[in-house]
């Protein structure tokens, strides 16, 4: 499994930000909110969540819109939106470097930046990508080269409490048995991601004041 | 792994969704109080914010998190900027998702004939009378007995800057002597808003900037480190100033 690394509060002007990487894929996420919302997007009983994703090279097109909608629908399940009606939470993700793991790196960077900003959530969430090789082995967090050789690639976003599935994204052909095997493998790998989040936040809170 | 500081016990670092304790009102005889950052659902208390879980002597549990975005809370003192006048109210920006209003009558000795005049861009220190998720926040500059008690428009010639919310709470806490440390070097006036805005006024502009930099140090260091560094920075600043005077 590749190495995870992150730096919290990377941007001084955002409410929360995180620079996060899995192996060679790096993403920078920034959160602003709950703040002012345009009249068009104002919802009377909950916060409006907007996710914006920019690729490292080229223009933002339909593939990026699809990625944004997956991340929006995942994050909406976790943030306590009913605590902040008539506000907006903006999550902006910039892809810095890509080695195939855009979706999981972006989702995890978004989670870390939401934790840095202190937005109220039901639980943390983590995305794990795995691929199924032609010889039916499951590789967790593969490189772009490994994904090219694989039969199918699946990404699962799991919640921090019971490791339930928040969203699943799959490319290629997976029968029911392989799908379940991939899910189990991702659930095991997700525990490491949650431990990583815990270590990052313990570091943040222990280098600062404890008297308040 | 818990420490006790002046009656507040620091328990551990929690993440959203972490179980703090099980509480069933039918079974648990002792009453407990739940503060910010915690939620009670299905007889389990879970954290909703990442931060340090703390417990006071009176069995109040809360999560102390480090945030920059201000969410209005009733009875908090905030510093706002006047944006415009709308009918009988002023519209004030307090750094929250919505702008606050203050009636011209909410000042000491104000009446329908003697209105308080404020220009756009003036700073005002007031208390939030109404602040919840469903309503627009409202400020007042008087207490229940119609006295100003230090609230009202701030005088000209100071310096306003933003800090994280936990830094503002830290320096206001009477148990922390950080502001006293700075006062050993310079005479200054300071107004701290719980919305992360701090206003400082001293004799010279250079002194105000030096004080601002000392307070900003608290964002990245612990209180002890900041105390040492602050004295060093301020003493080198005043040495530099006295050198200029003799030249």
CSV table of C-alpha atoms in Angstrom, one decimal:
chain,number,residue,atom,x,y,z
A,1,UNK,CA,0.0,0.0,0.0
A,2,UNK,CA,1.3,3.5,-0.9
A,3,UNK,CA,2.3,6.0,1.6
A,4,UNK,CA,-0.1,8.7,2.9
A,5,UNK,CA,1.1,12.2,3.8
A,6,UNK,CA,-0.7,15.4,4.6
A,7,UNK,CA,-0.2,19.0,5.8
A,8,UNK,CA,-3.2,20.7,7.5
A,9,UNK,CA,-3.9,24.4,7.4
A,10,UNK,CA,-1.8,24.8,4.3
A,11,UNK,CA,-3.6,27.9,3.1
A,12,UNK,CA,-3.8,30.9,5.5
A,13,UNK,CA,-6.9,32.5,4.0
A,14,UNK,CA,-9.2,29.5,3.9
A,15,UNK,CA,-11.3,28.3,6.9
A,16,UNK,CA,-9.7,24.9,6.5
A,17,UNK,CA,-7.3,23.3,4.0
A,18,UNK,CA,-5.3,20.2,3.5
A,19,UNK,CA,-2.5,19.1,1.2
A,20,UNK,CA,-2.8,15.4,0.9
A,21,UNK,CA,-1.1,12.6,-1.1
A,22,UNK,CA,-1.3,8.9,-1.7
A,23,UNK,CA,1.8,7.7,-3.4
A,24,UNK,CA,2.4,10.0,-6.4
A,25,UNK,CA,-1.1,11.5,-6.5
A,26,UNK,CA,-1.4,14.8,-4.7
A,27,UNK,CA,-4.5,17.0,-4.1
A,28,UNK,CA,-5.0,20.3,-2.3
A,29,UNK,CA,-8.4,20.8,-0.8
A,30,UNK,CA,-9.8,24.0,0.7
A,31,UNK,CA,-13.0,24.6,2.7
A,32,UNK,CA,-14.8,27.9,3.2
A,33,UNK,CA,-17.9,27.9,5.3
A,34,UNK,CA,-20.6,27.9,6.6
A,35,UNK,CA,-20.7,31.3,4.9
A,36,UNK,CA,-22.7,33.6,2.7
A,37,UNK,CA,-24.7,32.0,-0.1
A,38,UNK,CA,-26.1,33.4,-3.3
A,39,UNK,CA,-29.9,33.9,-3.3
A,40,UNK,CA,-30.2,31.4,-6.1
A,41,UNK,CA,-28.7,28.6,-4.0
A,42,UNK,CA,-30.2,29.5,-0.6
A,43,UNK,CA,-32.0,26.6,1.1
A,44,UNK,CA,-34.4,27.4,3.9
A,45,UNK,CA,-33.6,24.4,6.1
A,46,UNK,CA,-30.0,23.3,5.3
A,47,UNK,CA,-26.6,24.4,4.1
A,48,UNK,CA,-25.8,24.4,0.4
A,49,UNK,CA,-22.8,22.3,-0.5
A,50,UNK,CA,-20.7,23.1,-3.5
A,51,UNK,CA,-17.7,21.2,-4.6
A,52,UNK,CA,-15.3,22.4,-7.3
A,53,UNK,CA,-12.5,20.3,-8.8
A,54,UNK,CA,-9.7,21.6,-11.0
A,55,UNK,CA,-7.4,19.2,-12.8
A,56,UNK,CA,-3.7,19.8,-12.9
A,57,UNK,CA,-3.5,20.2,-16.7
A,58,UNK,CA,-6.0,21.1,-19.2
A,59,UNK,CA,-9.5,22.6,-18.9
A,60,UNK,CA,-12.2,21.4,-16.5
A,61,UNK,CA,-14.7,19.4,-18.5
A,62,UNK,CA,-17.4,16.7,-18.1
A,63,UNK,CA,-15.1,14.2,-16.4
A,64,UNK,CA,-14.3,16.8,-13.7
A,65,UNK,CA,-18.0,17.6,-13.3
A,66,UNK,CA,-18.7,13.8,-12.8
A,67,UNK,CA,-16.0,13.7,-10.1
A,68,UNK,CA,-17.5,16.8,-8.4
A,69,UNK,CA,-20.9,15.3,-8.3
A,70,UNK,CA,-19.6,12.0,-6.8
A,71,UNK,CA,-17.8,14.0,-4.1
A,72,UNK,CA,-20.8,16.3,-3.4
A,73,UNK,CA,-23.2,13.4,-3.0
A,74,UNK,CA,-20.7,11.7,-0.6
A,75,UNK,CA,-19.9,14.7,1.5
A,76,UNK,CA,-23.6,15.7,1.8
A,77,UNK,CA,-24.3,12.5,3.7
A,78,UNK,CA,-21.7,13.3,6.3
A,79,UNK,CA,-21.9,17.0,7.0
A,80,UNK,CA,-24.7,18.1,9.5
A,81,UNK,CA,-26.3,20.4,6.9
A,82,UNK,CA,-29.4,21.1,9.0
A,83,UNK,CA,-27.3,23.0,11.6
A,84,UNK,CA,-26.6,25.8,9.2
A,85,UNK,CA,-29.6,26.8,7.1
A,86,UNK,CA,-29.3,29.5,4.5
A,87,UNK,CA,-25.5,29.2,4.3
A,88,UNK,CA,-23.0,27.6,1.9
A,89,UNK,CA,-20.1,25.3,2.4
A,90,UNK,CA,-17.6,25.5,-0.5
A,91,UNK,CA,-15.1,22.8,-1.0
A,92,UNK,CA,-12.4,23.5,-3.7
A,93,UNK,CA,-10.1,20.7,-4.8
A,94,UNK,CA,-7.0,21.3,-6.9
A,95,UNK,CA,-5.3,18.3,-8.4
A,96,UNK,CA,-1.5,18.9,-8.0
A,97,UNK,CA,-0.2,15.7,-9.4
A,98,UNK,CA,-1.9,12.6,-10.7
A,99,UNK,CA,-1.0,8.9,-10.8
A,100,UNK,CA,-4.4,7.5,-11.3
A,101,UNK,CA,-5.9,7.9,-7.8
A,102,UNK,CA,-7.7,11.2,-8.3
A,103,UNK,CA,-11.0,10.2,-6.8
A,104,UNK,CA,-9.7,8.7,-3.6
A,105,UNK,CA,-7.1,11.4,-3.0
A,106,UNK,CA,-9.7,14.2,-3.6
A,107,UNK,CA,-12.2,12.6,-1.3
A,108,UNK,CA,-9.6,12.2,1.5
A,109,UNK,CA,-8.2,15.7,1.0
A,110,UNK,CA,-11.8,17.0,1.3
A,111,UNK,CA,-12.3,15.1,4.5
A,112,UNK,CA,-9.1,16.4,6.0
A,113,UNK,CA,-9.9,20.0,5.0
A,114,UNK,CA,-13.4,19.7,6.6
A,115,UNK,CA,-11.7,18.4,9.8
A,116,UNK,CA,-9.3,21.3,9.7
A,117,UNK,CA,-12.1,23.8,9.3
A,118,UNK,CA,-14.1,22.3,12.1
A,119,UNK,CA,-17.4,21.9,10.1
A,120,UNK,CA,-19.8,19.7,12.1
A,121,UNK,CA,-20.0,16.2,10.7
A,122,UNK,CA,-21.7,12.9,11.6
A,123,UNK,CA,-18.4,11.0,11.1
A,124,UNK,CA,-15.2,11.0,9.1
A,125,UNK,CA,-15.0,9.3,5.7
A,126,UNK,CA,-12.3,7.8,3.7
A,127,UNK,CA,-12.0,6.6,0.1
A,128,UNK,CA,-10.0,3.5,-0.9
A,129,UNK,CA,-9.3,2.5,-4.5
A,130,UNK,CA,-8.5,-1.1,-5.5
A,131,UNK,CA,-8.1,-2.9,-8.8
A,132,UNK,CA,-8.7,-6.5,-9.9
A,133,UNK,CA,-5.8,-7.9,-12.0
A,134,UNK,CA,-6.4,-10.5,-14.7
A,135,UNK,CA,-5.0,-13.1,-12.3
A,136,UNK,CA,-7.8,-12.2,-9.8
A,137,UNK,CA,-5.6,-10.6,-7.2
A,138,UNK,CA,-6.8,-7.4,-5.6
A,139,UNK,CA,-4.3,-4.5,-5.4
A,140,UNK,CA,-5.1,-1.7,-3.0
A,141,UNK,CA,-4.2,1.9,-4.2
A,142,UNK,CA,-2.6,0.8,-7.5
A,143,UNK,CA,-0.5,3.0,-9.7
A,144,UNK,CA,-1.7,4.2,-13.0
A,145,UNK,CA,0.3,1.5,-14.8
A,146,UNK,CA,-1.3,-1.2,-12.6
A,147,UNK,CA,-4.8,0.2,-13.3
A,148,UNK,CA,-4.2,0.1,-17.0
A,149,UNK,CA,-3.4,-3.7,-16.8
A,150,UNK,CA,-6.4,-4.4,-14.6
A,151,UNK,CA,-9.8,-5.9,-15.4
A,152,UNK,CA,-11.7,-3.5,-13.1
A,153,UNK,CA,-11.1,-0.6,-10.8
A,154,UNK,CA,-13.4,0.1,-7.8
A,155,UNK,CA,-13.4,3.0,-5.3
A,156,UNK,CA,-15.4,2.8,-2.1
A,157,UNK,CA,-16.0,5.7,0.3
A,158,UNK,CA,-16.5,4.3,3.8
A,159,UNK,CA,-17.7,6.0,6.9
A,160,UNK,CA,-15.5,6.2,10.0
A,161,UNK,CA,-17.8,4.4,12.5
A,162,UNK,CA,-19.1,1.1,11.1
A,163,UNK,CA,-17.2,1.2,7.8
A,164,UNK,CA,-20.5,1.4,5.9
A,165,UNK,CA,-20.4,2.3,2.2
A,166,UNK,CA,-21.2,6.0,1.6
A,167,UNK,CA,-20.6,5.7,-2.1
A,168,UNK,CA,-19.1,3.3,-4.6
A,169,UNK,CA,-17.6,4.0,-8.0
A,170,UNK,CA,-16.6,1.3,-10.4
A,171,UNK,CA,-15.1,0.9,-13.8
A,172,UNK,CA,-14.8,-2.4,-15.7
A,173,UNK,CA,-16.4,-5.8,-15.1
A,174,UNK,CA,-16.9,-7.1,-11.6
A,175,UNK,CA,-19.1,-10.1,-10.7
A,176,UNK,CA,-20.8,-10.2,-7.3
A,177,UNK,CA,-18.1,-12.3,-5.7
A,178,UNK,CA,-15.3,-10.1,-6.8
A,179,UNK,CA,-17.2,-7.0,-5.9
A,180,UNK,CA,-17.6,-8.3,-2.3
A,181,UNK,CA,-14.0,-9.3,-2.1
A,182,UNK,CA,-12.9,-5.8,-3.3
A,183,UNK,CA,-15.3,-4.2,-0.7
A,184,UNK,CA,-13.8,-6.3,2.1
A,185,UNK,CA,-10.2,-5.4,1.0
A,186,UNK,CA,-11.1,-1.7,0.9
A,187,UNK,CA,-12.8,-1.9,4.3
A,188,UNK,CA,-9.6,-3.3,5.8
A,189,UNK,CA,-7.4,-0.7,4.1
A,190,UNK,CA,-9.7,2.1,5.2
A,191,UNK,CA,-8.8,1.5,8.9
A,192,UNK,CA,-5.3,2.6,8.1
A,193,UNK,CA,-6.6,5.8,6.5
A,194,UNK,CA,-8.8,6.6,9.6
A,195,UNK,CA,-5.7,6.0,11.8
A,196,UNK,CA,-3.8,8.4,9.6
A,197,UNK,CA,-6.5,11.1,10.1
A,198,UNK,CA,-6.4,10.6,13.8
A,199,UNK,CA,-2.6,11.0,13.9
A,200,UNK,CA,-2.8,14.2,11.8
A,201,UNK,CA,-5.3,15.8,14.1
A,202,UNK,CA,-3.6,14.7,17.3
A,203,UNK,CA,-0.5,16.4,15.9
A,204,UNK,CA,-2.5,19.5,15.3
A,205,UNK,CA,-4.1,19.6,18.7
A,206,UNK,CA,-1.0,18.7,20.7
A,207,UNK,CA,1.3,21.3,19.3
A,208,UNK,CA,-1.1,24.0,20.3
A,209,UNK,CA,-2.4,25.3,23.6
A,210,UNK,CA,-4.5,23.0,25.8
A,211,UNK,CA,-5.5,25.7,28.2
A,212,UNK,CA,-8.7,27.4,27.1
B,1,UNK,CA,-3.9,10.5,29.6
B,2,UNK,CA,-5.9,13.4,31.0
B,3,UNK,CA,-4.6,16.6,32.6
B,4,UNK,CA,-6.4,18.8,35.0
B,5,UNK,CA,-6.0,22.6,34.6
B,6,UNK,CA,-8.1,24.8,36.9
B,7,UNK,CA,-11.0,22.4,37.1
B,8,UNK,CA,-11.2,21.6,33.4
B,9,UNK,CA,-10.0,18.1,32.5
B,10,UNK,CA,-8.7,17.5,29.0
B,11,UNK,CA,-9.6,13.9,28.1
B,12,UNK,CA,-8.5,13.1,24.5
B,13,UNK,CA,-8.5,14.2,20.9
B,14,UNK,CA,-11.7,13.2,19.2
B,15,UNK,CA,-12.8,13.0,15.6
B,16,UNK,CA,-16.4,13.5,14.4
B,17,UNK,CA,-18.4,10.3,15.0
B,18,UNK,CA,-16.3,9.2,18.0
B,19,UNK,CA,-18.3,7.8,20.8
B,20,UNK,CA,-17.7,9.9,24.0
B,21,UNK,CA,-19.9,7.9,26.4
B,22,UNK,CA,-23.1,6.0,26.5
B,23,UNK,CA,-25.9,7.8,28.3
B,24,UNK,CA,-29.4,6.5,28.9
B,25,UNK,CA,-31.5,8.9,31.0
B,26,UNK,CA,-33.5,5.9,32.3
B,27,UNK,CA,-30.4,4.1,33.5
B,28,UNK,CA,-27.9,6.8,34.3
B,29,UNK,CA,-28.8,8.5,37.6
B,30,UNK,CA,-26.3,11.3,37.3
B,31,UNK,CA,-27.1,14.3,35.1
B,32,UNK,CA,-24.5,15.4,32.6
B,33,UNK,CA,-24.4,18.5,30.4
B,34,UNK,CA,-23.4,18.4,26.7
B,35,UNK,CA,-21.7,21.5,25.3
B,36,UNK,CA,-20.6,22.5,21.8
B,37,UNK,CA,-19.3,19.9,19.4
B,38,UNK,CA,-21.3,17.0,20.9
B,39,UNK,CA,-24.5,15.3,19.8
B,40,UNK,CA,-26.8,12.9,21.7
B,41,UNK,CA,-28.4,10.2,19.5
B,42,UNK,CA,-29.7,6.7,20.3
B,43,UNK,CA,-28.4,7.0,23.9
B,44,UNK,CA,-24.9,7.6,22.7
B,45,UNK,CA,-23.0,10.9,22.8
B,46,UNK,CA,-20.8,11.4,19.8
B,47,UNK,CA,-18.5,14.2,18.8
B,48,UNK,CA,-19.4,16.3,15.8
B,49,UNK,CA,-16.2,18.3,15.6
B,50,UNK,CA,-12.5,17.3,15.7
B,51,UNK,CA,-10.8,18.7,18.8
B,52,UNK,CA,-9.9,18.2,22.4
B,53,UNK,CA,-12.6,16.6,24.5
B,54,UNK,CA,-12.9,18.5,27.8
B,55,UNK,CA,-14.9,18.0,31.0
B,56,UNK,CA,-15.5,20.6,33.7
B,57,UNK,CA,-16.1,19.9,37.4
B,58,UNK,CA,-19.8,20.3,36.9
B,59,UNK,CA,-19.9,17.3,34.5
B,60,UNK,CA,-20.1,19.5,31.4
B,61,UNK,CA,-18.6,17.8,28.3
B,62,UNK,CA,-17.6,19.8,25.2
B,63,UNK,CA,-15.2,19.7,22.3
B,64,UNK,CA,-12.7,22.5,22.0
B,65,UNK,CA,-11.9,22.9,18.3
B,66,UNK,CA,-9.6,25.3,16.4
B,67,UNK,CA,-11.7,27.2,13.9
B,68,UNK,CA,-11.5,30.3,11.8
B,69,UNK,CA,-15.1,30.7,10.7
B,70,UNK,CA,-17.3,32.4,13.3
B,71,UNK,CA,-20.8,31.0,14.0
B,72,UNK,CA,-22.9,33.5,16.0
B,73,UNK,CA,-23.8,32.5,19.5
B,74,UNK,CA,-26.1,34.4,21.9
B,75,UNK,CA,-24.4,36.5,24.6
B,76,UNK,CA,-21.0,36.6,22.9
B,77,UNK,CA,-19.1,39.9,22.6
B,78,UNK,CA,-18.1,40.7,19.0
B,79,UNK,CA,-16.4,43.4,17.0
B,80,UNK,CA,-18.3,44.4,13.9
B,81,UNK,CA,-17.9,46.8,11.0
B,82,UNK,CA,-20.7,49.2,10.0
B,83,UNK,CA,-21.8,48.4,6.4
B,84,UNK,CA,-24.9,50.7,5.9
B,85,UNK,CA,-27.9,52.2,7.5
B,86,UNK,CA,-31.2,50.6,6.8
B,87,UNK,CA,-34.3,52.4,8.3
B,88,UNK,CA,-33.9,52.4,12.1
B,89,UNK,CA,-31.1,49.8,12.1
B,90,UNK,CA,-27.4,49.7,11.2
B,91,UNK,CA,-26.3,46.6,9.2
B,92,UNK,CA,-23.1,45.3,10.8
B,93,UNK,CA,-20.6,42.7,9.4
B,94,UNK,CA,-19.5,40.3,12.1
B,95,UNK,CA,-17.7,37.8,9.9
B,96,UNK,CA,-20.5,35.3,10.0
B,97,UNK,CA,-22.6,33.9,7.2
B,98,UNK,CA,-25.3,36.6,7.7
B,99,UNK,CA,-25.0,40.2,8.6
B,100,UNK,CA,-26.1,41.5,12.0
B,101,UNK,CA,-28.4,44.4,12.7
B,102,UNK,CA,-28.3,46.9,15.6
B,103,UNK,CA,-31.1,49.4,16.3
B,104,UNK,CA,-30.0,53.0,16.9
B,105,UNK,CA,-31.8,52.8,20.2
B,106,UNK,CA,-29.5,50.1,21.5
B,107,UNK,CA,-26.8,52.5,22.7
B,108,UNK,CA,-26.4,54.2,26.1
B,109,UNK,CA,-28.4,57.4,26.4
B,110,UNK,CA,-30.0,57.0,23.0
B,111,UNK,CA,-33.5,58.1,22.3
B,112,UNK,CA,-35.6,58.8,19.3
B,113,UNK,CA,-34.4,62.4,19.3
B,114,UNK,CA,-30.7,61.8,20.2
B,115,UNK,CA,-29.7,59.1,17.7
B,116,UNK,CA,-26.3,57.5,17.6
B,117,UNK,CA,-24.6,58.5,14.4
B,118,UNK,CA,-22.1,56.1,12.9
B,119,UNK,CA,-20.4,56.2,9.5
B,120,UNK,CA,-19.8,53.3,7.1
B,121,UNK,CA,-16.6,51.6,8.2
B,122,UNK,CA,-16.8,52.4,11.9
B,123,UNK,CA,-16.0,49.7,14.3
B,124,UNK,CA,-18.4,48.7,17.0
B,125,UNK,CA,-18.1,46.4,20.0
B,126,UNK,CA,-21.4,44.8,21.1
B,127,UNK,CA,-23.1,41.8,22.5
B,128,UNK,CA,-25.3,39.4,20.4
B,129,UNK,CA,-28.8,39.5,21.7
B,130,UNK,CA,-30.3,37.2,19.2
B,131,UNK,CA,-28.2,34.5,17.4
B,132,UNK,CA,-29.5,31.2,16.3
B,133,UNK,CA,-29.5,29.2,13.1
B,134,UNK,CA,-32.9,30.4,12.0
B,135,UNK,CA,-32.7,34.1,12.6
B,136,UNK,CA,-30.6,37.1,11.5
B,137,UNK,CA,-28.2,38.0,14.4
B,138,UNK,CA,-28.9,41.1,16.4
B,139,UNK,CA,-26.4,43.2,18.3
B,140,UNK,CA,-26.9,45.5,21.2
B,141,UNK,CA,-24.4,47.9,22.9
B,142,UNK,CA,-26.2,48.1,26.3
B,143,UNK,CA,-26.9,45.6,29.1
B,144,UNK,CA,-30.3,44.9,30.7
B,145,UNK,CA,-29.9,48.1,32.8
B,146,UNK,CA,-29.3,50.3,29.8
B,147,UNK,CA,-25.6,50.9,30.6
B,148,UNK,CA,-22.8,50.7,28.0
B,149,UNK,CA,-20.4,48.6,30.1
B,150,UNK,CA,-17.5,49.1,27.7
B,151,UNK,CA,-19.6,48.4,24.5
B,152,UNK,CA,-20.2,50.9,21.7
B,153,UNK,CA,-18.3,52.3,18.8
B,154,UNK,CA,-14.5,52.0,19.1
B,155,UNK,CA,-12.4,55.2,19.0
B,156,UNK,CA,-10.3,56.2,15.9
B,157,UNK,CA,-6.7,55.4,15.5
B,158,UNK,CA,-6.4,51.7,16.4
B,159,UNK,CA,-5.5,48.5,14.5
B,160,UNK,CA,-8.0,45.8,13.7
B,161,UNK,CA,-6.8,42.3,12.8
B,162,UNK,CA,-8.2,38.7,12.5
B,163,UNK,CA,-7.1,35.7,14.5
B,164,UNK,CA,-8.5,32.1,14.8
B,165,UNK,CA,-11.4,31.8,17.3
B,166,UNK,CA,-9.4,29.7,19.8
B,167,UNK,CA,-6.6,32.4,20.0
B,168,UNK,CA,-9.2,35.0,20.9
B,169,UNK,CA,-10.7,32.8,23.6
B,170,UNK,CA,-7.2,32.0,24.9
B,171,UNK,CA,-6.1,35.6,25.5
B,172,UNK,CA,-9.3,36.6,27.1
B,173,UNK,CA,-9.1,33.8,29.7
B,174,UNK,CA,-8.2,35.5,33.0
B,175,UNK,CA,-6.0,32.5,33.9
B,176,UNK,CA,-3.6,33.3,31.0
B,177,UNK,CA,-1.2,36.1,31.6
B,178,UNK,CA,-0.2,36.7,28.0
B,179,UNK,CA,-1.7,40.2,27.7
B,180,UNK,CA,-0.1,41.1,31.1
B,181,UNK,CA,3.3,40.1,29.7
B,182,UNK,CA,2.9,42.5,26.7
B,183,UNK,CA,1.7,45.2,29.0
B,184,UNK,CA,5.1,45.1,30.8
B,185,UNK,CA,6.7,46.6,27.7
B,186,UNK,CA,4.0,49.0,26.3
B,187,UNK,CA,0.9,50.7,27.4
B,188,UNK,CA,-2.0,49.7,25.2
B,189,UNK,CA,-5.7,49.3,24.9
B,190,UNK,CA,-7.2,46.0,23.5
B,191,UNK,CA,-10.7,44.9,22.6
B,192,UNK,CA,-11.2,41.2,21.8
B,193,UNK,CA,-14.2,40.0,19.9
B,194,UNK,CA,-15.2,36.3,20.1
B,195,UNK,CA,-15.6,36.4,16.3
B,196,UNK,CA,-11.8,36.4,16.0
B,197,UNK,CA,-11.4,40.1,15.6
B,198,UNK,CA,-9.0,42.0,17.8
B,199,UNK,CA,-8.5,45.8,18.0
B,200,UNK,CA,-5.4,47.3,19.5
B,201,UNK,CA,-4.5,50.9,20.2
B,202,UNK,CA,-1.1,52.1,21.5
B,203,UNK,CA,0.8,55.4,21.3
B,204,UNK,CA,2.8,54.6,18.1
B,205,UNK,CA,1.8,52.7,15.0
B,206,UNK,CA,5.0,50.5,15.4
B,207,UNK,CA,4.0,49.4,18.9
B,208,UNK,CA,0.5,48.4,17.6
B,209,UNK,CA,2.0,46.3,14.9
B,210,UNK,CA,4.5,44.7,17.4
B,211,UNK,CA,1.6,43.8,19.7
B,212,UNK,CA,-0.4,42.3,16.7
B,213,UNK,CA,2.6,40.1,15.7
B,214,UNK,CA,2.9,38.9,19.3
B,215,UNK,CA,-0.7,37.8,19.4
B,216,UNK,CA,-0.4,36.2,16.0
B,217,UNK,CA,2.4,34.1,17.4
B,218,UNK,CA,-0.2,32.2,19.4
B,219,UNK,CA,-1.6,30.7,16.2
B,220,UNK,CA,1.4,28.6,15.7
B,221,UNK,CA,3.0,28.2,19.2
B,222,UNK,CA,2.0,27.1,22.7
B,223,UNK,CA,1.4,29.7,25.3
B,224,UNK,CA,4.8,29.1,27.1
B,225,UNK,CA,6.8,29.5,23.8
B,226,UNK,CA,4.8,32.6,22.9
B,227,UNK,CA,5.5,34.2,26.3
B,228,UNK,CA,9.2,33.8,25.9
B,229,UNK,CA,9.3,34.9,22.2
B,230,UNK,CA,7.0,37.9,22.9
B,231,UNK,CA,9.3,39.4,25.5
B,232,UNK,CA,12.3,39.0,23.2
B,233,UNK,CA,10.5,40.6,20.2
B,234,UNK,CA,9.1,43.5,22.2
B,235,UNK,CA,12.4,44.2,24.0
B,236,UNK,CA,14.4,44.2,20.8
B,237,UNK,CA,11.7,46.5,19.3
B,238,UNK,CA,11.9,49.0,22.1
B,239,UNK,CA,15.7,48.9,22.1
B,240,UNK,CA,15.7,49.7,18.4
B,241,UNK,CA,13.3,52.6,19.1
B,242,UNK,CA,15.5,54.1,21.9
B,243,UNK,CA,18.6,53.8,19.6
B,244,UNK,CA,16.7,55.9,17.0
B,245,UNK,CA,16.0,58.5,19.7
B,246,UNK,CA,19.7,58.9,20.7
B,247,UNK,CA,21.0,59.0,17.1
